CSV table of C-alpha atoms in Angstrom, one decimal:
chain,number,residue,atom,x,y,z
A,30,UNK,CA,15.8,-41.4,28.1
A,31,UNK,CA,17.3,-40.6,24.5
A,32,UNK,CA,20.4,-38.9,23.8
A,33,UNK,CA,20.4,-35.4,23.3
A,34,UNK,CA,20.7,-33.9,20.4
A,35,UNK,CA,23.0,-31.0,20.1
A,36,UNK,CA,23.0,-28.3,16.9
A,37,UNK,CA,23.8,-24.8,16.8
A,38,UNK,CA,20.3,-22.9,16.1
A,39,UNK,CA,17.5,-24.9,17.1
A,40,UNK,CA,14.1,-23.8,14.4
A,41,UNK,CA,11.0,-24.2,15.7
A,42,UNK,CA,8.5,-24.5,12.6
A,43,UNK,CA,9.3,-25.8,9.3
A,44,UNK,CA,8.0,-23.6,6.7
A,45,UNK,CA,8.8,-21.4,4.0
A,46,UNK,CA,10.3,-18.9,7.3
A,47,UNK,CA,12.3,-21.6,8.6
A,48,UNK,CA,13.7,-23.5,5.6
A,49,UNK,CA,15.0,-20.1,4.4
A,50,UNK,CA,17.0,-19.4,8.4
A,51,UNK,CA,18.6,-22.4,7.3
A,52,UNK,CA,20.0,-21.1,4.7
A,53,UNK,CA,21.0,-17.5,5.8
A,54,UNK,CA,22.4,-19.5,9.1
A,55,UNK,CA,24.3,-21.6,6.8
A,56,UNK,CA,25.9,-19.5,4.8
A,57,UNK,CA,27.2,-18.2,8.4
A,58,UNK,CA,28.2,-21.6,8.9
A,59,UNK,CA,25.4,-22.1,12.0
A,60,UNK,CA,24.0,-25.8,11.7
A,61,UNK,CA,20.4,-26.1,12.1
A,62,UNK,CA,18.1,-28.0,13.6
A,63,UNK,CA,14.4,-27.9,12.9
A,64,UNK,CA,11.3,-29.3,14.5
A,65,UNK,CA,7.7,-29.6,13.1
A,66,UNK,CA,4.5,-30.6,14.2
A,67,UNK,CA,3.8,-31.7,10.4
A,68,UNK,CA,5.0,-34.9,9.3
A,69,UNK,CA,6.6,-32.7,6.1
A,70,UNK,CA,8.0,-29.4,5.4
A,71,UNK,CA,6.1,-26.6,3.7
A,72,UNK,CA,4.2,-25.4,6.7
A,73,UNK,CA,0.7,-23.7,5.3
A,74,UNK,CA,2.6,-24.1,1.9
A,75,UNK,CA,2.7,-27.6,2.2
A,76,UNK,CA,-0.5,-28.3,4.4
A,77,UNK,CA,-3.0,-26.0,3.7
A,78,UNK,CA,-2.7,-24.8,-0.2
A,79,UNK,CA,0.3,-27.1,-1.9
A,80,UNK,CA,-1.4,-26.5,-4.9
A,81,UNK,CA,-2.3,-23.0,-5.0
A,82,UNK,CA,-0.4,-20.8,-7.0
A,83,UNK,CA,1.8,-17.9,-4.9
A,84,UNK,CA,2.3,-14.9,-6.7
A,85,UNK,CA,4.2,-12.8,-4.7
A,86,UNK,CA,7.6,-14.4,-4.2
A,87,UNK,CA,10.1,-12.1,-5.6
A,88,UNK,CA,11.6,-13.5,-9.2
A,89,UNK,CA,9.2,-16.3,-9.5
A,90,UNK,CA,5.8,-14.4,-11.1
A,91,UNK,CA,4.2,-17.8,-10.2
A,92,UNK,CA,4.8,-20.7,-7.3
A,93,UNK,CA,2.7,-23.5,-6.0
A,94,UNK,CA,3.0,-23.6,-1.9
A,95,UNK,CA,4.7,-27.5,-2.5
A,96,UNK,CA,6.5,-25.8,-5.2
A,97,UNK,CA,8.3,-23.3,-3.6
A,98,UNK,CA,8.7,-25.6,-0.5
A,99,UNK,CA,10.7,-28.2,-2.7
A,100,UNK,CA,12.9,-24.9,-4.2
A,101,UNK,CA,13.7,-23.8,-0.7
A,102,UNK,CA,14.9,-27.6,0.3
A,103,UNK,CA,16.8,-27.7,-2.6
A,104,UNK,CA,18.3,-24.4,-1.5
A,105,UNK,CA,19.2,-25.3,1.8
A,106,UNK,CA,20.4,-28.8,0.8
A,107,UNK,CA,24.1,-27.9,1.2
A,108,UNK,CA,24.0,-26.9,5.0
A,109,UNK,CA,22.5,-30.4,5.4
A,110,UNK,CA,19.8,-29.3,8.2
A,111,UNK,CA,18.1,-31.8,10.5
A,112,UNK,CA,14.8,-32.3,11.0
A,113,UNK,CA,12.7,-34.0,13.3
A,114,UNK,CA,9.3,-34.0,12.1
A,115,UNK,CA,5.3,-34.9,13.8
A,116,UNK,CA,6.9,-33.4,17.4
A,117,UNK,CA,5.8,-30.0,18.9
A,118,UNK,CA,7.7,-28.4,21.0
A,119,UNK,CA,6.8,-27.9,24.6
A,120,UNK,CA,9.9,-26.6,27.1
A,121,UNK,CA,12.4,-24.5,26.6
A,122,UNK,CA,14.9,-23.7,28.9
A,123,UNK,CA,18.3,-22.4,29.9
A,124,UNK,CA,21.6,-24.5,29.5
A,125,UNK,CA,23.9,-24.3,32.2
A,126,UNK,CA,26.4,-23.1,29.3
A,127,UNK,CA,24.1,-20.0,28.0
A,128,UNK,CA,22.7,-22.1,25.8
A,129,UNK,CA,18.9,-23.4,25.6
A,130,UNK,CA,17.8,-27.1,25.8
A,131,UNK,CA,14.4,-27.7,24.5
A,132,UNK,CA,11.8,-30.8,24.6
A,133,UNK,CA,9.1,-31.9,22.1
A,134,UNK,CA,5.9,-33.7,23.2
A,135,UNK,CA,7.7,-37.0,22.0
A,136,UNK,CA,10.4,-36.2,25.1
A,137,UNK,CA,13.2,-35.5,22.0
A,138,UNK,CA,15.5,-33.3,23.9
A,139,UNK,CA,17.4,-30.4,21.6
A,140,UNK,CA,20.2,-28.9,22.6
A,141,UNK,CA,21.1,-25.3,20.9
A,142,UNK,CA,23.3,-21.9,20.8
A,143,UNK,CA,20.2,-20.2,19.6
A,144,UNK,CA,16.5,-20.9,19.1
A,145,UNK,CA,14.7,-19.2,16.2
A,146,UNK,CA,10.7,-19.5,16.3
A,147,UNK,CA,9.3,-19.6,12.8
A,148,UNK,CA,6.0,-21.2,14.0
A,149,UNK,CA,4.0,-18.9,11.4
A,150,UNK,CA,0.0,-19.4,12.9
A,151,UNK,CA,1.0,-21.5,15.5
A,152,UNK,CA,1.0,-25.6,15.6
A,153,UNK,CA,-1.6,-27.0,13.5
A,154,UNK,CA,-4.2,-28.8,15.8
A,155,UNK,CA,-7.4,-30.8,14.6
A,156,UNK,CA,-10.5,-28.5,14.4
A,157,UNK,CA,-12.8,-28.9,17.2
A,158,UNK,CA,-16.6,-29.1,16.2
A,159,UNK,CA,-17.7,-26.6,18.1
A,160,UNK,CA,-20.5,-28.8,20.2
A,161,UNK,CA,-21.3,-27.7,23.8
A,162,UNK,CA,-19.5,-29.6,26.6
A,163,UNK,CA,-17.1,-31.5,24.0
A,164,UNK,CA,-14.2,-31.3,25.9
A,165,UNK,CA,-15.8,-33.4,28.7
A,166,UNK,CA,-15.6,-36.3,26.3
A,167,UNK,CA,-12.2,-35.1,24.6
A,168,UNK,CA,-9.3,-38.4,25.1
A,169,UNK,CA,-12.0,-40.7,26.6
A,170,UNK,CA,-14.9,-40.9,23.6
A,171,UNK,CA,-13.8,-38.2,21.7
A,172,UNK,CA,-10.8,-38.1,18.9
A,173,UNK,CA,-9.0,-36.0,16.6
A,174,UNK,CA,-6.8,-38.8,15.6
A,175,UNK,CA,-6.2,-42.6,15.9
A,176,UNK,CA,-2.8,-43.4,17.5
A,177,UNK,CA,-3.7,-46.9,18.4
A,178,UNK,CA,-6.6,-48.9,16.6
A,179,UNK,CA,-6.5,-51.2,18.6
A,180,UNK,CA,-8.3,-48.8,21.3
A,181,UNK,CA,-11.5,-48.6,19.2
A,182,UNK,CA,-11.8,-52.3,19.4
A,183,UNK,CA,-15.5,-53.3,19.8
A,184,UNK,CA,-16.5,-49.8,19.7
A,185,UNK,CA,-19.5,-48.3,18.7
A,186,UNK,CA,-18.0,-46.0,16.2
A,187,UNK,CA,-19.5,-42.8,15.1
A,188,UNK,CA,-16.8,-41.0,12.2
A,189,UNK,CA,-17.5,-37.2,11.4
A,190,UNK,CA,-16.0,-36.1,8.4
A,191,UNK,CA,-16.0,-36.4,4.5
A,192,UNK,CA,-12.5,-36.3,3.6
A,193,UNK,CA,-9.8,-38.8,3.1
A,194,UNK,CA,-9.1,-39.5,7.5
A,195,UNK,CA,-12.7,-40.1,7.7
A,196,UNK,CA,-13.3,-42.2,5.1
A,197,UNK,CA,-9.5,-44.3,5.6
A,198,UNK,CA,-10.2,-44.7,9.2
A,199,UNK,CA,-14.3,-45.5,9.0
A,200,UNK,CA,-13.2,-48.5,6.5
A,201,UNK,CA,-10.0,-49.2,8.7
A,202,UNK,CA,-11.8,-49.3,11.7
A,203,UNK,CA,-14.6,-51.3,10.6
A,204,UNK,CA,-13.8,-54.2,11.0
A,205,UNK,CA,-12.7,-54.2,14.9
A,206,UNK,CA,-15.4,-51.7,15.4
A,207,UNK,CA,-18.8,-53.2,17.3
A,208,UNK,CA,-20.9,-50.7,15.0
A,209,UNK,CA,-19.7,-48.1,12.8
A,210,UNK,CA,-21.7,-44.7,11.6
A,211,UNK,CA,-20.6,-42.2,9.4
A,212,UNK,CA,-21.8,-38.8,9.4
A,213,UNK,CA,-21.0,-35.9,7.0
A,214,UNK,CA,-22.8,-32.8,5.7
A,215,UNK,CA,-23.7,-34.2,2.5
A,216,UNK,CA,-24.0,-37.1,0.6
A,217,UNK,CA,-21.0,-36.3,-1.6
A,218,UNK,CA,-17.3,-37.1,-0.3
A,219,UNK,CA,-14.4,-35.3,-1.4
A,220,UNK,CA,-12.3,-38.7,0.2
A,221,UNK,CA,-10.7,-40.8,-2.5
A,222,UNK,CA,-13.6,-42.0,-4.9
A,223,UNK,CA,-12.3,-46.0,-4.1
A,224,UNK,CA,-12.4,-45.2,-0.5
A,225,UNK,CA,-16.2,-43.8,-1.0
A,226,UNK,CA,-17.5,-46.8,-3.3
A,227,UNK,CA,-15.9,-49.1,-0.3
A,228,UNK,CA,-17.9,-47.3,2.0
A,229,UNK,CA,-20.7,-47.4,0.1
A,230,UNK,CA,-21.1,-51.0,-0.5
A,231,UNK,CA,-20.5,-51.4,3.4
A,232,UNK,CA,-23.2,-49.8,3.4
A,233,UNK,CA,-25.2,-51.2,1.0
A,234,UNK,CA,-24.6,-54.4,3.0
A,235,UNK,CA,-25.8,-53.0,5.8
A,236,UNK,CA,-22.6,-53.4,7.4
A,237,UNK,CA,-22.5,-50.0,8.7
A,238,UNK,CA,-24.7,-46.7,8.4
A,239,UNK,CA,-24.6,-43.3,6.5
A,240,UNK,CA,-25.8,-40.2,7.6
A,241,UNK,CA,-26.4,-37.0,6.0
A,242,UNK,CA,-26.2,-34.7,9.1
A,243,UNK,CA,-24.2,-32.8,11.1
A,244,UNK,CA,-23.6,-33.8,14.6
A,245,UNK,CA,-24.9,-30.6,16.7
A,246,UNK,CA,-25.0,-32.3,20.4
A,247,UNK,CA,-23.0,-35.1,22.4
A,248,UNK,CA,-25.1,-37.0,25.5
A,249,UNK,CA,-23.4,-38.9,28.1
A,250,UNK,CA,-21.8,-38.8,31.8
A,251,UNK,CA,-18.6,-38.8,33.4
A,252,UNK,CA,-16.8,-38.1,29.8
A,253,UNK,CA,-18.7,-41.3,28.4
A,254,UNK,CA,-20.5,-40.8,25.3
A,255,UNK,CA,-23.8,-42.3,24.7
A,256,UNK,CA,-25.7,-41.1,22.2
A,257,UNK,CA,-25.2,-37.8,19.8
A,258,UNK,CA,-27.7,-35.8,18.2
A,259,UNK,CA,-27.5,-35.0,14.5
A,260,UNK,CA,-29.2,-32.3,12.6
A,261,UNK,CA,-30.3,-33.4,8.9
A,262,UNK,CA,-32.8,-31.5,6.5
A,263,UNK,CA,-34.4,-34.6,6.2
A,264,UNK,CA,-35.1,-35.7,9.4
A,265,UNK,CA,-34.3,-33.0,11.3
A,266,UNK,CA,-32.7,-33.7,15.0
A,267,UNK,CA,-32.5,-37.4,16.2
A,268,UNK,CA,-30.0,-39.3,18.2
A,269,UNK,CA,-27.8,-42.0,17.3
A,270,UNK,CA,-26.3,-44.3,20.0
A,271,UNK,CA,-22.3,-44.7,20.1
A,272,UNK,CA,-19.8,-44.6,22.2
A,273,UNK,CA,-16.8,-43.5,20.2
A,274,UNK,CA,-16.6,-40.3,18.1
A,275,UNK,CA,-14.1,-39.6,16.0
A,276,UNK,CA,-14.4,-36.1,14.2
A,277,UNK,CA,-12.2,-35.0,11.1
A,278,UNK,CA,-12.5,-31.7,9.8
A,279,UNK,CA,-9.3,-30.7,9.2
A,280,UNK,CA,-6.0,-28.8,10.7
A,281,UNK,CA,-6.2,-25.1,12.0
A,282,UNK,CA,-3.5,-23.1,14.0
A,283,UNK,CA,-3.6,-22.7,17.4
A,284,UNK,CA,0.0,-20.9,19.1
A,285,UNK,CA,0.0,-24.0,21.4
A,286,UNK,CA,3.1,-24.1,23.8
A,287,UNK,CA,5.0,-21.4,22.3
A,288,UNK,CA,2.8,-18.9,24.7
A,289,UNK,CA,4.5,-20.1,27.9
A,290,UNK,CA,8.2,-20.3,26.7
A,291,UNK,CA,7.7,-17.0,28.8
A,292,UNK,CA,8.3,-14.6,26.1
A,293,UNK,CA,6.7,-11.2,25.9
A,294,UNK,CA,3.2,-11.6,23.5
A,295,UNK,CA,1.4,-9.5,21.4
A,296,UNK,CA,-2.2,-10.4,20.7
A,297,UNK,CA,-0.6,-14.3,20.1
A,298,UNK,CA,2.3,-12.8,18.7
A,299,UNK,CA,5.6,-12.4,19.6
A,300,UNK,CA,7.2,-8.5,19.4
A,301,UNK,CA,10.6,-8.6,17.6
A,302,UNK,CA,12.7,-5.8,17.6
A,303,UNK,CA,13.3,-4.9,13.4
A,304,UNK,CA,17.1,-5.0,13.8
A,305,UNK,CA,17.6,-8.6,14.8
A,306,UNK,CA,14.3,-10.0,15.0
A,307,UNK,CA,15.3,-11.0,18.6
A,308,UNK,CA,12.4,-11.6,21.3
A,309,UNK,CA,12.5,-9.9,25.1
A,310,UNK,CA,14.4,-12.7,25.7
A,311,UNK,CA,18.0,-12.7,24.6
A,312,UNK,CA,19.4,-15.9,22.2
A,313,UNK,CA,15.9,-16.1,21.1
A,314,UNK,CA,14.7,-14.9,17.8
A,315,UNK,CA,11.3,-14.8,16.0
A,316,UNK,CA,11.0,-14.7,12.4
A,317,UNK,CA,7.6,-14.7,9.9
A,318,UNK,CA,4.3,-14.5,10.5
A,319,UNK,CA,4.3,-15.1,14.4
A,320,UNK,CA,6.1,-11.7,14.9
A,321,UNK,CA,5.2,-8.4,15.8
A,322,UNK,CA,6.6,-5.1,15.2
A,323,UNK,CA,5.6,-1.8,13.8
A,324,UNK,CA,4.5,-2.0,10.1
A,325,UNK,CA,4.9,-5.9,9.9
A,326,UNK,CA,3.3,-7.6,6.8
A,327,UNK,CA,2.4,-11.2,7.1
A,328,UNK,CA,4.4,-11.8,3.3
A,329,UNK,CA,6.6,-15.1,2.9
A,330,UNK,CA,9.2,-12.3,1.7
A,331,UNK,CA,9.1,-10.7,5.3
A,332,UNK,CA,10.0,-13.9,6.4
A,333,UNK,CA,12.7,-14.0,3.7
A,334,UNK,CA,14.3,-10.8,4.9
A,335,UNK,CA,13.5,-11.2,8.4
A,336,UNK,CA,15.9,-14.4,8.0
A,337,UNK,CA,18.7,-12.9,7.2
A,338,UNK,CA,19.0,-10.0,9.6
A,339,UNK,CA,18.2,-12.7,12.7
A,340,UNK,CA,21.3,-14.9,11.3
A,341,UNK,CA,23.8,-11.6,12.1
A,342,UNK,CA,23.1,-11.5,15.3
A,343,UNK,CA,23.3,-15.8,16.0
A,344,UNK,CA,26.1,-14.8,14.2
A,345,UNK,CA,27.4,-13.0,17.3
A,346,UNK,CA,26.5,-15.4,20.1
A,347,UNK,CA,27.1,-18.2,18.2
A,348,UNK,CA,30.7,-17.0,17.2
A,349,UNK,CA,31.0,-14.1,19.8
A,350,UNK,CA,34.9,-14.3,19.4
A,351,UNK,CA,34.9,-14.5,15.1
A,352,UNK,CA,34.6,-11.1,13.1
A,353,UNK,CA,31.0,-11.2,11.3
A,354,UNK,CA,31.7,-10.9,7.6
A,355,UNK,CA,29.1,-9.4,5.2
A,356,UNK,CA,30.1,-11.5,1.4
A,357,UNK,CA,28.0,-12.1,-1.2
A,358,UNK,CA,26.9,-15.5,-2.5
A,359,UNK,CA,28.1,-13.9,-6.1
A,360,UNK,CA,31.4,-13.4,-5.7
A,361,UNK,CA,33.1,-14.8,-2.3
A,362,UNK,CA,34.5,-18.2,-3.3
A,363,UNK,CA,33.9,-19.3,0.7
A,364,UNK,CA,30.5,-19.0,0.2
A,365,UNK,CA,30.5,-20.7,-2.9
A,366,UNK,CA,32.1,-23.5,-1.3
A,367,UNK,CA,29.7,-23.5,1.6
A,368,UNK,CA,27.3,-24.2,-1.3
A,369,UNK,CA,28.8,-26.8,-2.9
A,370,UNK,CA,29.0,-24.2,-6.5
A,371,UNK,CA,33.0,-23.4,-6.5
B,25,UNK,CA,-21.2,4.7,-7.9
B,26,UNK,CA,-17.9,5.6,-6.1
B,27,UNK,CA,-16.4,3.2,-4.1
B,28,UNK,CA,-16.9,5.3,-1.0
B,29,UNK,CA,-20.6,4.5,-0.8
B,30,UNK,CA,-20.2,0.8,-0.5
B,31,UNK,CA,-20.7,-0.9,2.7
B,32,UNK,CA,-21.8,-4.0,4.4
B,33,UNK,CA,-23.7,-5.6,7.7
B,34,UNK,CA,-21.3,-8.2,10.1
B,35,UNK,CA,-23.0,-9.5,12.7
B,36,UNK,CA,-20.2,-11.3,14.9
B,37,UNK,CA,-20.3,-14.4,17.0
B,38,UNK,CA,-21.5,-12.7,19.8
B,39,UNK,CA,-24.5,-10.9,17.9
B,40,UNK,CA,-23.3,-7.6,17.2
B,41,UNK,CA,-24.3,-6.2,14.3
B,42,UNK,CA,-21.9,-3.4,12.4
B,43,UNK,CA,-21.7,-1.5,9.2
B,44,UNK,CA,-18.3,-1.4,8.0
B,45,UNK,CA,-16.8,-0.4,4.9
B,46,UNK,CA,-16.2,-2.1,1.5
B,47,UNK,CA,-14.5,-1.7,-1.8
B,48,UNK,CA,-15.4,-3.0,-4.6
B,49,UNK,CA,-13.7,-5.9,-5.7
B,50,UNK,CA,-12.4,-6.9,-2.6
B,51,UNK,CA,-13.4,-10.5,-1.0
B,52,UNK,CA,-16.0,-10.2,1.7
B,53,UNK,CA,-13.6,-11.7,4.3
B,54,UNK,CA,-10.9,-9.1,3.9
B,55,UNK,CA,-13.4,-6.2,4.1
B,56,UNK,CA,-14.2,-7.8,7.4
B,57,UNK,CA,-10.5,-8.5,8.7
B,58,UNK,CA,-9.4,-5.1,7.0
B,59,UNK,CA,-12.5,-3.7,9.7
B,60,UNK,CA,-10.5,-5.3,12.3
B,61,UNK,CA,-13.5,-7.7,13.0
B,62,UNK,CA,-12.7,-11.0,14.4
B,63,UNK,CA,-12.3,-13.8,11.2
B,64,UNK,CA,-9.6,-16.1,11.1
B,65,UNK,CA,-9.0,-16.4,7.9
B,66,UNK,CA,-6.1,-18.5,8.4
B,67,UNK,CA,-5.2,-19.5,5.0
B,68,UNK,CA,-5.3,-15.6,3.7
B,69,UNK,CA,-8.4,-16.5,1.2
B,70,UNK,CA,-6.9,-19.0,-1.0
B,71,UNK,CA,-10.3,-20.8,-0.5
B,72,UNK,CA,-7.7,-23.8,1.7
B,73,UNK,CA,-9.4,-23.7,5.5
B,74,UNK,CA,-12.8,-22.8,6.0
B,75,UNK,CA,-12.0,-20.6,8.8
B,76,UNK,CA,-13.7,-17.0,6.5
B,77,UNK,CA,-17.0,-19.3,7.1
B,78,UNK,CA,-20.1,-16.6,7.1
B,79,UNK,CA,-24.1,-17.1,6.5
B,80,UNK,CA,-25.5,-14.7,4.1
B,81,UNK,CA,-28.6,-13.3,4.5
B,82,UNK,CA,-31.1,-15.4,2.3
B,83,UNK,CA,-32.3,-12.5,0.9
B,84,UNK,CA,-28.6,-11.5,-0.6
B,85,UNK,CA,-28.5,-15.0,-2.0
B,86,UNK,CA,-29.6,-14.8,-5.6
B,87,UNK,CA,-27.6,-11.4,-6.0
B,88,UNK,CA,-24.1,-14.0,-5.3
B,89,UNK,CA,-22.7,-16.3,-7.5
B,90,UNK,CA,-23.0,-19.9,-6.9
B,91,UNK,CA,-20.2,-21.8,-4.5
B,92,UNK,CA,-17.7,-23.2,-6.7
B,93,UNK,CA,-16.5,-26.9,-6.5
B,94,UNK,CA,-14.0,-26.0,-4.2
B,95,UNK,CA,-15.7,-23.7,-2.1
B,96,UNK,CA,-18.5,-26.7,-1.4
B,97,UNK,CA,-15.8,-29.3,-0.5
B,98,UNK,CA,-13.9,-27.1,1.9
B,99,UNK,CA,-17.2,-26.1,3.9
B,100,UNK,CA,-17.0,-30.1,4.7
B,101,UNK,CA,-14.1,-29.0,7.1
B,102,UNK,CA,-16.5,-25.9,8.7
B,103,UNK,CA,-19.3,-26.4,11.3
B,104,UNK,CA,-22.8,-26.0,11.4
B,105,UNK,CA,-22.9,-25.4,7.6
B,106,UNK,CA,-26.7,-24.4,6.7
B,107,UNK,CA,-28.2,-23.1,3.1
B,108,UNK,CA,-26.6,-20.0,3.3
B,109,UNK,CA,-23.3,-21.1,4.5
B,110,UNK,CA,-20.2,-19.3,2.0
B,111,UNK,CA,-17.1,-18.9,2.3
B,112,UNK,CA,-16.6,-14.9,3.0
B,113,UNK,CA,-13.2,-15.2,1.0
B,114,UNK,CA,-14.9,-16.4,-1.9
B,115,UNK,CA,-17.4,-13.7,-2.6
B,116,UNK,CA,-16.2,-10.3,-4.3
B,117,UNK,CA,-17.8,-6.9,-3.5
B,118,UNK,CA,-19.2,-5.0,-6.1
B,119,UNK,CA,-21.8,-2.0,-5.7
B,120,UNK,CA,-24.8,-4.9,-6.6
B,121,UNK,CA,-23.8,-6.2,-2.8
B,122,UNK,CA,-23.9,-2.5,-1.7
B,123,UNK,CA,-25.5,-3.2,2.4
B,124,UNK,CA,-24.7,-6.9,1.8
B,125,UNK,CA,-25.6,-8.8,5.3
B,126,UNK,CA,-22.9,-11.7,6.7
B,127,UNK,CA,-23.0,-13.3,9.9
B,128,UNK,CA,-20.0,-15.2,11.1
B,129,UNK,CA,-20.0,-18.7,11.9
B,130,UNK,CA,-18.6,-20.8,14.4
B,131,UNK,CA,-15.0,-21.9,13.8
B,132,UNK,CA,-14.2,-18.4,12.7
B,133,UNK,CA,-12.7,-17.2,15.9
């Protein structure tokens, strides 16, 4: 069992939303704490379009998603957060003390005055081809990921995919694989171009097999694949035999756990009140875009604001006995020093 | 033309077919969330998840600009991508699409 870990406001979700609580909860002198299912921080910023530009940030007519992430942990770089990073969060529940404990699917136990859930779209999961019967196969023949590759030993591999997991783990699992296959939409990659020409000349060597398909059925019994069926223009429907596939076609959001932390939802949202952001349940806040309330806007700078209005009131439970101060950043000299500036 | 007039055809995943209406210059996937239709458009249409997937009617084809680069290489992360596959946030309405015809793909839920 690991030792717990104990922090004052315990943020679930490491985005844009969540980097920013760090820093309204900082200046309130509230230590943070923040789990993430990605292995970085950014959230959809970082995951899903680091290099698109963001225009509507207020001040900065133009931002990059990894751009404004790096601003924001430059920002919150004085209160020192932790962060524990590749863990989702599946309990949370009630400390003896008032306070909430939480554990992640990696058993890391967090203890905390206050959680704040800045999970935006939820955890991001692999996508699921959306084949008939898939889940039958799901953890026996069928991956998302590889956690061991040792597990795919003498496997007959089938890869779906053409990005860079697909082509990293066809060539890495080539060579303990039995057979390997890989299957993608067309016969252009958008992996890295040296990971394609390796493939390629596997191929070439008849070392392993290409197809230009897309895999539309999965045959087999008891959760054992056998064969699956792909669908090409060329050749039309036809079944090649494996026993493994692995499928790659990206990251979308799912709400995952968060749904049973028994908190009132809203269509996969969590209703906030617009005074404190604070959930049904008491101690627990939601900020960004996995709130509800009337007129909400799914806008980073909701988030932004949304941030700062849920710190007063952790303010409160975290400190129910200190007198909550409004300063600004521009002129109070503690908060300066809070920054590291005075 | 007036704005007003514009509209489309979305057929959802389970078949239905509806007229809803669009404004010109809008993308085609927030006409169809802004119609409360079910997309998920998780990445808001910056072209970054291929969850806006749609097939266009082949006849509409020719009267859309081409995919981009980009728009090609993310419908490697969508499903069951045919001819006619597009991204719905990469096509802008304008009164030339005026009765346009989308069907949403799987993975759009």
């Amino acid at each position: 069992m690991t030792e717990t870990i104990k922090t004052d406001a315990i943020i679930i979700g490491a985005g844009p939303v969540g980097l920013f609580a760090v820093f309204e909860l900082g200046l309130l002198d509230i230590k943070c704490h923040l789990v993430d299912i990605l292995d970085k921080p950014g959230g959809q910023c970082a995951e899903l379009y680091p290099e698109k530009p963001i225009y509507d940030i207020p001040a900065l007519p133009v931002v990059t998603g990894q751009e404004l992430t790096d601003q924001l942990l430059e920002q919150i770089k004085p209160f020192n957060p932790a962060f524990t990073f590749n863990e989702m969060v599946e309990s949370v529940e009630k400390t003896e003390d008032g306070g909430w404990r939480i554990k992640t699917d990696a058993e890391t136990v967090i203890e905390g005055k206050v959680i704040v859930i800045a999970a935006g779209g939820g955890s991001f999961t692999p996508k699921k081809p959306p084949i008939k019967g898939i889940e039958e196969f799901e953890g026996t023949s069928v991956f998302y990921a590889v956690r061991k590759m040792d597990q795919f030993r003498d496997k007959n591999i089938l890869v779906a995919g053409g990005g860079d997991s697909a082509l990293d783990w066809t060539l890495n699992l080539h060579p303990l694989a039995k057979s390997m296959q890989l299957v993608h939409r067309r016969d252009e990659f958008r992996a890295a171009p040296d990971s394609v020409n390796k493939m390629r000349s596997l191929v070439a060597n008849d070392e392993m097999q290409l197809h230009t398909a897309q895999p539309i059925a999965l045959h087999g019994i008891n959760g054992q694949l056998q064969a699956v069926t792909l669908k090409s223009k060329e050749r039309g429907e036809y079944d090649v035999e494996c026993d493994t596939l692995l499928a790659f076609f990206g990251l979308t959001m799912k709400l995952g756990p968060v749904a049973n932390f028994g908190l009132n939802l809203h269509e996969n949202l969590i209703p906030v009140d617009t005074e404190k952001f604070e959930t049904s349940t008491p101690g627990i806040f939601a900020i960004g875009d996995i709130n509800y309330y009337p007129g909400k806007l799914k806008l980073i700078l909701s988030g932004f604001h949304e941030s700062a209005l849920m710190a007063q009131q952790a303010f409160r439970y975290i400190y129910p006995d200190k007198k909550l101060r409004f300063q600004y950043t521009t002129s109070s000299s503690s908060l300066q020093e809070k920054l590291g500036v005075n | 033309m007036s704005d007003d007039d514009l509209y489309i055809y979305v057929t959802d995943r389970e078949g239905h077919k509806q007229k809803v209406d669009a404004l010109s210059g809008w993308r085609i996937m927030e006409i169809i969330r802004d119609n409360e239709l079910p997309i998920k458009a998780e990445c808001g249409g910056c072209c970054s998840c291929a969850t806006c997937h749609v097939y266009v009617a082949p006849q509409w084809l020719d009267k859309i600009p081409p995919p981009g680069e980009e728009e090609v290489e993310m419908l490697d992360e969508a499903f069951e991508v045919e001819d006619n596959s597009r991204l719905s946030c990469q096509i802008l309405m304008h009164s030339d699409l005026k009765g346009l015809e989308v069907t949403l793909a799987p993975g759009t839920e």
